[in-house]
XYZ file of N, CA and C in Angstrom:
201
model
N 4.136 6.970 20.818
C 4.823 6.630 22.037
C 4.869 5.120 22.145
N 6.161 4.676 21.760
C 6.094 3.265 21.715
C 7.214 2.839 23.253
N 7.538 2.487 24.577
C 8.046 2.176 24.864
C 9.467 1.522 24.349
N 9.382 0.178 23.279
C 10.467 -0.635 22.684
C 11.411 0.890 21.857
N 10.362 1.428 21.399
C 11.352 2.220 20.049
C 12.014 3.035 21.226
N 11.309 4.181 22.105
C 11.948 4.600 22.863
C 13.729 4.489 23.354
N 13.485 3.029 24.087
C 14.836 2.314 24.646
C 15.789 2.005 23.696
N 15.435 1.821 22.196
C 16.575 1.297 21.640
C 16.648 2.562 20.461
N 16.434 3.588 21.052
C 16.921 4.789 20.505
C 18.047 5.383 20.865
N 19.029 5.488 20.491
C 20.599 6.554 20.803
C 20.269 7.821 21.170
N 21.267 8.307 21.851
C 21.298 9.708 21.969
C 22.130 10.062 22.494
N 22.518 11.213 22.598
C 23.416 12.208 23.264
C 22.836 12.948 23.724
N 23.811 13.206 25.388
C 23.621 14.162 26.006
C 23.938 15.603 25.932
N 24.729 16.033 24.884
C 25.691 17.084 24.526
C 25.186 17.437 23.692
N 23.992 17.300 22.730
C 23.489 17.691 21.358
C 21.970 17.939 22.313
N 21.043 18.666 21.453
C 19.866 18.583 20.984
C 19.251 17.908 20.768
N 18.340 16.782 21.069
C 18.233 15.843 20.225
C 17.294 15.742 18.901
N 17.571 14.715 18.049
C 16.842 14.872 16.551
C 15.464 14.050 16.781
N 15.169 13.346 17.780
C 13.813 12.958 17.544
C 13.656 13.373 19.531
N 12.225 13.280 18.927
C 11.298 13.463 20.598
C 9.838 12.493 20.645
N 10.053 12.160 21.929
C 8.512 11.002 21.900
C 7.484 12.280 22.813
N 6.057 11.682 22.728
C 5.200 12.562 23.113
C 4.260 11.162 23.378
N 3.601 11.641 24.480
C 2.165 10.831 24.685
C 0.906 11.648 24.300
N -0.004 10.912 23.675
C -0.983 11.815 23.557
C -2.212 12.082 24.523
N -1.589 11.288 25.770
C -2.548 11.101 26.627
C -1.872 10.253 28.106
N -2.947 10.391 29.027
C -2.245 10.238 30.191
C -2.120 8.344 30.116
N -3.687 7.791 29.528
C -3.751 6.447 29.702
C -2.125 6.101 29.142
N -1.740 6.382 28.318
C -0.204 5.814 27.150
C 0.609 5.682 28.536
N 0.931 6.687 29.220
C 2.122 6.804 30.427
C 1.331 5.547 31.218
N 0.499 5.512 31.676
C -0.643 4.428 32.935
C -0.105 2.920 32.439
N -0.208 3.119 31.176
C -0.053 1.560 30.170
C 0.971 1.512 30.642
N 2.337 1.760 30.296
C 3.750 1.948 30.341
C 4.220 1.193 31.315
N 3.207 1.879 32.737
C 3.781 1.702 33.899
C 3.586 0.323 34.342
N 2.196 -0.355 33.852
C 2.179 -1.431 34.145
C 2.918 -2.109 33.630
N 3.408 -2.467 32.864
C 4.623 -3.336 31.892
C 5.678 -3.756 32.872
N 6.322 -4.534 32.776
C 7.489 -4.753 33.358
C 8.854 -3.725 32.612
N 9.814 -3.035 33.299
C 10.356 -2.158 32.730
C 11.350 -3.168 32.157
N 11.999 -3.616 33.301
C 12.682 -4.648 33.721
C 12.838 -5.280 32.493
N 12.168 -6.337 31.905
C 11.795 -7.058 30.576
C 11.893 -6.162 29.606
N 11.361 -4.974 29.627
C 11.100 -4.233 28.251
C 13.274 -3.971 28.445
N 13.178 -3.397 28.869
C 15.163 -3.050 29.040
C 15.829 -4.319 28.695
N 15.684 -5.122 29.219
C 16.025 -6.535 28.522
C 16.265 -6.887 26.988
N 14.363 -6.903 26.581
C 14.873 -7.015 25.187
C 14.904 -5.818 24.357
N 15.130 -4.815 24.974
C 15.624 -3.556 24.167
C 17.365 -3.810 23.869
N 17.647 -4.242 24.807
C 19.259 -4.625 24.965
C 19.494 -6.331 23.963
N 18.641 -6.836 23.760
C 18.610 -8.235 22.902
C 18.960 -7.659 21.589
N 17.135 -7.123 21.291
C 17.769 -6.507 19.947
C 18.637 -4.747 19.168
N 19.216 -4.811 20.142
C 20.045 -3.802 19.723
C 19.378 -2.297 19.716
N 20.014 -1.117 19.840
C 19.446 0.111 19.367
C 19.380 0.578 18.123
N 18.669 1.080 17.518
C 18.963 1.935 16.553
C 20.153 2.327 15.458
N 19.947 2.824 14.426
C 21.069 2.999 14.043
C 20.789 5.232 14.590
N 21.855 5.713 14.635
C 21.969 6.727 15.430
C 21.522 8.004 14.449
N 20.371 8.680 14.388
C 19.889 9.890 13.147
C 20.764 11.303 13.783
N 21.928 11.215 14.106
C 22.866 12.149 14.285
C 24.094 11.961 14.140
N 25.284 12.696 13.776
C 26.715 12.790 13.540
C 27.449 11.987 14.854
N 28.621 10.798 15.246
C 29.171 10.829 16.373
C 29.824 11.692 16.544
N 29.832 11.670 17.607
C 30.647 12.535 18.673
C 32.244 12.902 18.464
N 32.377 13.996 17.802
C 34.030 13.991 17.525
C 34.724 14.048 18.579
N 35.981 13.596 18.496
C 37.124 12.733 19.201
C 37.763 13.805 19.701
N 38.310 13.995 21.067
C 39.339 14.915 21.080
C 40.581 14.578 22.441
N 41.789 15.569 22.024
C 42.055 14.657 22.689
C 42.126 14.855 23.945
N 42.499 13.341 24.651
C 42.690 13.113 25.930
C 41.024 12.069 25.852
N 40.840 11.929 25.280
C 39.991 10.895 24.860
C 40.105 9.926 25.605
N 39.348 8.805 26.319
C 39.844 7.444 27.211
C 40.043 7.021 25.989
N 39.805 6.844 24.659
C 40.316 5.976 23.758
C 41.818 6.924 22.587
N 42.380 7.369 23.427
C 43.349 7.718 22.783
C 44.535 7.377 23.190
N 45.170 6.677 22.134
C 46.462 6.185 22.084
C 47.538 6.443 21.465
């Protein structure tokens, strides 16, 4: 349970997802909370997410990106 990896993990809402975080304990969540979220979201957004361990999302249409 890493907070950073957490946030700059992808996902979809429409799938299953391919990974899951777990705490092994209550102190991990207690830690968490003290942190600034605020900051951690920050530089989760600096350095980028993930690259995505699932298929995108096929296109269909009426798509907002269809032209």
């Amino acid at each position: 349970f890493d907070l950073m990896t957490i946030l700059r993990t992808p996902y979809r809402i429409d799938i299953y997802q391919p990974i899951y975080y777990m705490i092994e304990n209550f102190e991990q969540l207690y830690s968490v909370m003290n942190e600034s979220l605020l900051d951690a979201i920050s530089q989760a957004i600096e350095l980028g997410d993930f690259e995505p361990t699932f298929e995108p999302k096929p296109r269909t249409v009426g798509d907002k990106h269809d032209c």
